[in-house]
Amino acid sequence: MKGKILKFILNYLQAYLFCGLTSLLLLIYLVTTDPYFHKLDFKLDEFKTKIELYLLFTFNIPIILGIVFMIFQLLKKSSNSNKLIIGLSSAFGIFTFIISDKIIKKLFIYPDNILLGLVVGFLLYCLLFVITYKFTNLKSIVQR
C-alpha cells in the first residue's frame, strides 16, 4: 500500500512539474523573442492578439504536452494497476497545474528582472523533476 501511495505522489509530481517546466520554458521563449512580453506588463496595444499567444504558449501547449507525457508513461508501464495509478495521478497533476499555474508564476516574476526570475524558477522545476524522475526509476529498479 505504501508503494502505491508513493508511486501516486511521484507520478503526480512528475506530471505537475512537466507541465510547469514546459510552461516556464515557453514563457522564457516569449519574453526573450517578443518585445511585447519583455516586461510582462500587457499594454493595451495589441493586447487581444498577444494574450491569445501568451495563453497558447503558457497554458494550452503545456497541457497538451502533459497529456502526451501521461500517455507515454501509461504505455511504458505494464500492469493494469500501475496504469490506473499513473493515469489518475497524472490527471490530478495536470489539473493542479491548471489551478495553480498563475500563482506559482507570480512567485518567479520579479519586476526588476523578469527573465532572471523565470530562469531561476525553470531551474528549480528542472531540479525537482529530475529528482522525482530518478527516484521513481530507482524505486522501480529496487523493486525488481
PDB file of C-alpha atoms in Angstrom:
ATOM      1  CA  MET A   1       0.000   0.000   0.000  1.00  0.00           C
ATOM      2  CA  LYS A   2       2.836   2.408   0.851  1.00  0.00           C
ATOM      3  CA  GLY A   3       4.431   1.675  -2.518  1.00  0.00           C
ATOM      4  CA  LYS A   4       1.253   2.592  -4.389  1.00  0.00           C
ATOM      5  CA  ILE A   5       0.861   5.841  -2.439  1.00  0.00           C
ATOM      6  CA  LEU A   6       4.472   6.743  -3.120  1.00  0.00           C
ATOM      7  CA  LYS A   7       4.038   5.893  -6.811  1.00  0.00           C
ATOM      8  CA  PHE A   8       0.916   8.066  -6.931  1.00  0.00           C
ATOM      9  CA  ILE A   9       2.719  11.023  -5.330  1.00  0.00           C
ATOM     10  CA  LEU A  10       5.780  10.690  -7.563  1.00  0.00           C
ATOM     11  CA  ASN A  11       3.736  10.428 -10.760  1.00  0.00           C
ATOM     12  CA  TYR A  12       1.579  13.344  -9.634  1.00  0.00           C
ATOM     13  CA  LEU A  13       4.680  15.472  -9.082  1.00  0.00           C
ATOM     14  CA  GLN A  14       6.158  14.412 -12.410  1.00  0.00           C
ATOM     15  CA  ALA A  15       3.028  15.413 -14.317  1.00  0.00           C
ATOM     16  CA  TYR A  16       2.719  18.729 -12.480  1.00  0.00           C
ATOM     17  CA  LEU A  17       6.415  19.570 -12.826  1.00  0.00           C
ATOM     18  CA  PHE A  18       6.445  18.577 -16.509  1.00  0.00           C
ATOM     19  CA  CYS A  19       3.593  20.984 -17.251  1.00  0.00           C
ATOM     20  CA  GLY A  20       5.285  23.686 -15.170  1.00  0.00           C
ATOM     21  CA  LEU A  21       8.599  23.140 -16.968  1.00  0.00           C
ATOM     22  CA  THR A  22       7.090  23.457 -20.404  1.00  0.00           C
ATOM     23  CA  SER A  23       5.061  26.492 -19.378  1.00  0.00           C
ATOM     24  CA  LEU A  24       8.071  28.309 -17.904  1.00  0.00           C
ATOM     25  CA  LEU A  25      10.275  27.353 -20.856  1.00  0.00           C
ATOM     26  CA  LEU A  26       7.747  28.714 -23.337  1.00  0.00           C
ATOM     27  CA  LEU A  27       7.276  31.862 -21.239  1.00  0.00           C
ATOM     28  CA  ILE A  28      11.046  32.393 -21.267  1.00  0.00           C
ATOM     29  CA  TYR A  29      10.897  31.991 -25.048  1.00  0.00           C
ATOM     30  CA  LEU A  30       8.149  34.624 -25.281  1.00  0.00           C
ATOM     31  CA  VAL A  31       9.996  37.069 -23.003  1.00  0.00           C
ATOM     32  CA  THR A  32      13.225  36.758 -24.969  1.00  0.00           C
ATOM     33  CA  THR A  33      11.806  36.796 -28.505  1.00  0.00           C
ATOM     34  CA  ASP A  34       8.812  39.143 -28.412  1.00  0.00           C
ATOM     35  CA  PRO A  35       9.342  42.743 -27.251  1.00  0.00           C
ATOM     36  CA  TYR A  36       5.706  42.946 -26.138  1.00  0.00           C
ATOM     37  CA  PHE A  37       6.349  40.359 -23.413  1.00  0.00           C
ATOM     38  CA  HIS A  38       9.720  41.739 -22.326  1.00  0.00           C
ATOM     39  CA  LYS A  39       8.294  43.299 -19.147  1.00  0.00           C
ATOM     40  CA  LEU A  40       5.082  41.225 -18.943  1.00  0.00           C
ATOM     41  CA  ASP A  41       3.061  44.389 -18.360  1.00  0.00           C
ATOM     42  CA  PHE A  42       0.429  43.601 -21.039  1.00  0.00           C
ATOM     43  CA  LYS A  43      -0.009  47.028 -22.606  1.00  0.00           C
ATOM     44  CA  LEU A  44      -3.321  47.729 -24.300  1.00  0.00           C
ATOM     45  CA  ASP A  45      -1.880  47.961 -27.796  1.00  0.00           C
ATOM     46  CA  GLU A  46      -2.030  44.507 -29.422  1.00  0.00           C
ATOM     47  CA  PHE A  47      -3.463  43.031 -26.215  1.00  0.00           C
ATOM     48  CA  LYS A  48      -6.061  40.828 -27.915  1.00  0.00           C
ATOM     49  CA  THR A  49      -3.640  39.066 -30.249  1.00  0.00           C
ATOM     50  CA  LYS A  50      -0.807  38.890 -27.727  1.00  0.00           C
ATOM     51  CA  ILE A  51      -2.926  37.478 -24.908  1.00  0.00           C
ATOM     52  CA  GLU A  52      -4.000  34.639 -27.199  1.00  0.00           C
ATOM     53  CA  LEU A  53      -0.347  33.900 -27.954  1.00  0.00           C
ATOM     54  CA  TYR A  54       0.507  34.086 -24.246  1.00  0.00           C
ATOM     55  CA  LEU A  55      -2.269  31.655 -23.292  1.00  0.00           C
ATOM     56  CA  LEU A  56      -1.342  29.305 -26.123  1.00  0.00           C
ATOM     57  CA  PHE A  57       2.305  29.179 -25.069  1.00  0.00           C
ATOM     58  CA  THR A  58       1.895  29.121 -21.293  1.00  0.00           C
ATOM     59  CA  PHE A  59      -1.334  27.176 -20.870  1.00  0.00           C
ATOM     60  CA  ASN A  60      -2.622  25.226 -23.888  1.00  0.00           C
ATOM     61  CA  ILE A  61       0.656  23.772 -25.167  1.00  0.00           C
ATOM     62  CA  PRO A  62       1.857  22.671 -21.685  1.00  0.00           C
ATOM     63  CA  ILE A  63      -1.455  20.899 -21.045  1.00  0.00           C
ATOM     64  CA  ILE A  64      -1.299  19.120 -24.414  1.00  0.00           C
ATOM     65  CA  LEU A  65       2.310  18.103 -23.766  1.00  0.00           C
ATOM     66  CA  GLY A  66       1.340  16.997 -20.244  1.00  0.00           C
ATOM     67  CA  ILE A  67      -1.323  14.716 -21.716  1.00  0.00           C
ATOM     68  CA  VAL A  68       1.232  13.330 -24.186  1.00  0.00           C
ATOM     69  CA  PHE A  69       3.637  12.754 -21.265  1.00  0.00           C
ATOM     70  CA  MET A  70       0.858  10.943 -19.387  1.00  0.00           C
ATOM     71  CA  ILE A  71       0.141   8.716 -22.410  1.00  0.00           C
ATOM     72  CA  PHE A  72       3.848   7.980 -22.758  1.00  0.00           C
ATOM     73  CA  GLN A  73       4.006   6.985 -19.080  1.00  0.00           C
ATOM     74  CA  LEU A  74       0.936   4.770 -19.481  1.00  0.00           C
ATOM     75  CA  LEU A  75       2.392   2.977 -22.488  1.00  0.00           C
ATOM     76  CA  LYS A  76       5.686   2.454 -20.686  1.00  0.00           C
ATOM     77  CA  LYS A  77       4.171   0.611 -17.689  1.00  0.00           C
ATOM     78  CA  SER A  78       2.933  -2.950 -17.968  1.00  0.00           C
ATOM     79  CA  SER A  79       0.428  -3.838 -15.236  1.00  0.00           C
ATOM     80  CA  ASN A  80      -3.121  -2.508 -15.138  1.00  0.00           C
ATOM     81  CA  SER A  81      -2.889  -1.358 -11.515  1.00  0.00           C
ATOM     82  CA  ASN A  82       0.197   0.698 -12.376  1.00  0.00           C
ATOM     83  CA  LYS A  83      -1.613   2.201 -15.365  1.00  0.00           C
ATOM     84  CA  LEU A  84      -4.555   3.179 -13.168  1.00  0.00           C
ATOM     85  CA  ILE A  85      -2.268   4.828 -10.611  1.00  0.00           C
ATOM     86  CA  ILE A  86      -0.294   6.635 -13.303  1.00  0.00           C
ATOM     87  CA  GLY A  87      -3.419   7.773 -15.148  1.00  0.00           C
ATOM     88  CA  LEU A  88      -5.142   9.139 -12.057  1.00  0.00           C
ATOM     89  CA  SER A  89      -2.050  10.773 -10.597  1.00  0.00           C
ATOM     90  CA  SER A  90      -1.063  12.341 -13.919  1.00  0.00           C
ATOM     91  CA  ALA A  91      -4.572  13.685 -14.481  1.00  0.00           C
ATOM     92  CA  PHE A  92      -4.556  15.091 -10.955  1.00  0.00           C
ATOM     93  CA  GLY A  93      -1.123  16.657 -11.597  1.00  0.00           C
ATOM     94  CA  ILE A  94      -2.335  18.315 -14.799  1.00  0.00           C
ATOM     95  CA  PHE A  95      -5.455  19.546 -13.011  1.00  0.00           C
ATOM     96  CA  THR A  96      -3.301  21.013 -10.219  1.00  0.00           C
ATOM     97  CA  PHE A  97      -1.173  22.743 -12.861  1.00  0.00           C
ATOM     98  CA  ILE A  98      -4.294  24.303 -14.358  1.00  0.00           C
ATOM     99  CA  ILE A  99      -5.347  25.680 -10.973  1.00  0.00           C
ATOM    100  CA  SER A 100      -2.014  26.779  -9.516  1.00  0.00           C
ATOM    101  CA  ASP A 101      -0.057  27.922 -12.576  1.00  0.00           C
ATOM    102  CA  LYS A 102      -0.835  31.641 -12.196  1.00  0.00           C
ATOM    103  CA  ILE A 103       0.028  31.655  -8.509  1.00  0.00           C
ATOM    104  CA  ILE A 104       3.344  29.867  -8.977  1.00  0.00           C
ATOM    105  CA  LYS A 105       4.390  32.101 -11.888  1.00  0.00           C
ATOM    106  CA  LYS A 106       3.760  35.208  -9.795  1.00  0.00           C
ATOM    107  CA  LEU A 107       6.335  33.920  -7.316  1.00  0.00           C
ATOM    108  CA  PHE A 108       9.005  33.761 -10.028  1.00  0.00           C
ATOM    109  CA  ILE A 109       8.320  37.071 -11.768  1.00  0.00           C
ATOM    110  CA  TYR A 110      10.392  39.862 -10.280  1.00  0.00           C
ATOM    111  CA  PRO A 111       9.548  43.343 -11.599  1.00  0.00           C
ATOM    112  CA  ASP A 112      13.220  44.346 -11.797  1.00  0.00           C
ATOM    113  CA  ASN A 113      14.463  41.331 -13.733  1.00  0.00           C
ATOM    114  CA  ILE A 114      11.713  39.136 -15.120  1.00  0.00           C
ATOM    115  CA  LEU A 115      13.998  36.857 -17.102  1.00  0.00           C
ATOM    116  CA  LEU A 116      16.180  36.061 -14.078  1.00  0.00           C
ATOM    117  CA  GLY A 117      13.158  35.065 -12.007  1.00  0.00           C
ATOM    118  CA  LEU A 118      11.833  32.855 -14.795  1.00  0.00           C
ATOM    119  CA  VAL A 119      15.201  31.157 -15.283  1.00  0.00           C
ATOM    120  CA  VAL A 120      15.526  30.528 -11.519  1.00  0.00           C
ATOM    121  CA  GLY A 121      12.001  29.059 -11.488  1.00  0.00           C
ATOM    122  CA  PHE A 122      12.785  26.927 -14.531  1.00  0.00           C
ATOM    123  CA  LEU A 123      15.977  25.591 -12.937  1.00  0.00           C
ATOM    124  CA  LEU A 124      14.123  24.826  -9.711  1.00  0.00           C
ATOM    125  CA  TYR A 125      11.424  22.942 -11.640  1.00  0.00           C
ATOM    126  CA  CYS A 126      14.150  21.073 -13.579  1.00  0.00           C
ATOM    127  CA  LEU A 127      15.876  20.041 -10.378  1.00  0.00           C
ATOM    128  CA  LEU A 128      12.653  18.828  -8.783  1.00  0.00           C
ATOM    129  CA  PHE A 129      11.611  16.979 -11.949  1.00  0.00           C
ATOM    130  CA  VAL A 130      14.963  15.200 -12.235  1.00  0.00           C
ATOM    131  CA  ILE A 131      14.850  14.230  -8.550  1.00  0.00           C
ATOM    132  CA  THR A 132      11.335  12.782  -8.821  1.00  0.00           C
ATOM    133  CA  TYR A 133      12.150  11.026 -12.109  1.00  0.00           C
ATOM    134  CA  LYS A 134      15.348   9.489 -10.738  1.00  0.00           C
ATOM    135  CA  PHE A 135      13.603   8.475  -7.512  1.00  0.00           C
ATOM    136  CA  THR A 136      10.814   6.799  -9.480  1.00  0.00           C
ATOM    137  CA  ASN A 137      13.319   4.884 -11.618  1.00  0.00           C
ATOM    138  CA  LEU A 138      15.427   3.978  -8.565  1.00  0.00           C
ATOM    139  CA  LYS A 139      12.322   2.710  -6.769  1.00  0.00           C
ATOM    140  CA  SER A 140      11.324   0.559  -9.774  1.00  0.00           C
ATOM    141  CA  ILE A 141      14.851  -0.885 -10.063  1.00  0.00           C
ATOM    142  CA  VAL A 142      14.944  -1.747  -6.347  1.00  0.00           C
ATOM    143  CA  GLN A 143      11.536  -3.484  -6.553  1.00  0.00           C
ATOM    144  CA  ARG A 144      12.722  -5.845  -9.346  1.00  0.00           C
TER     145      ARG A 144
END
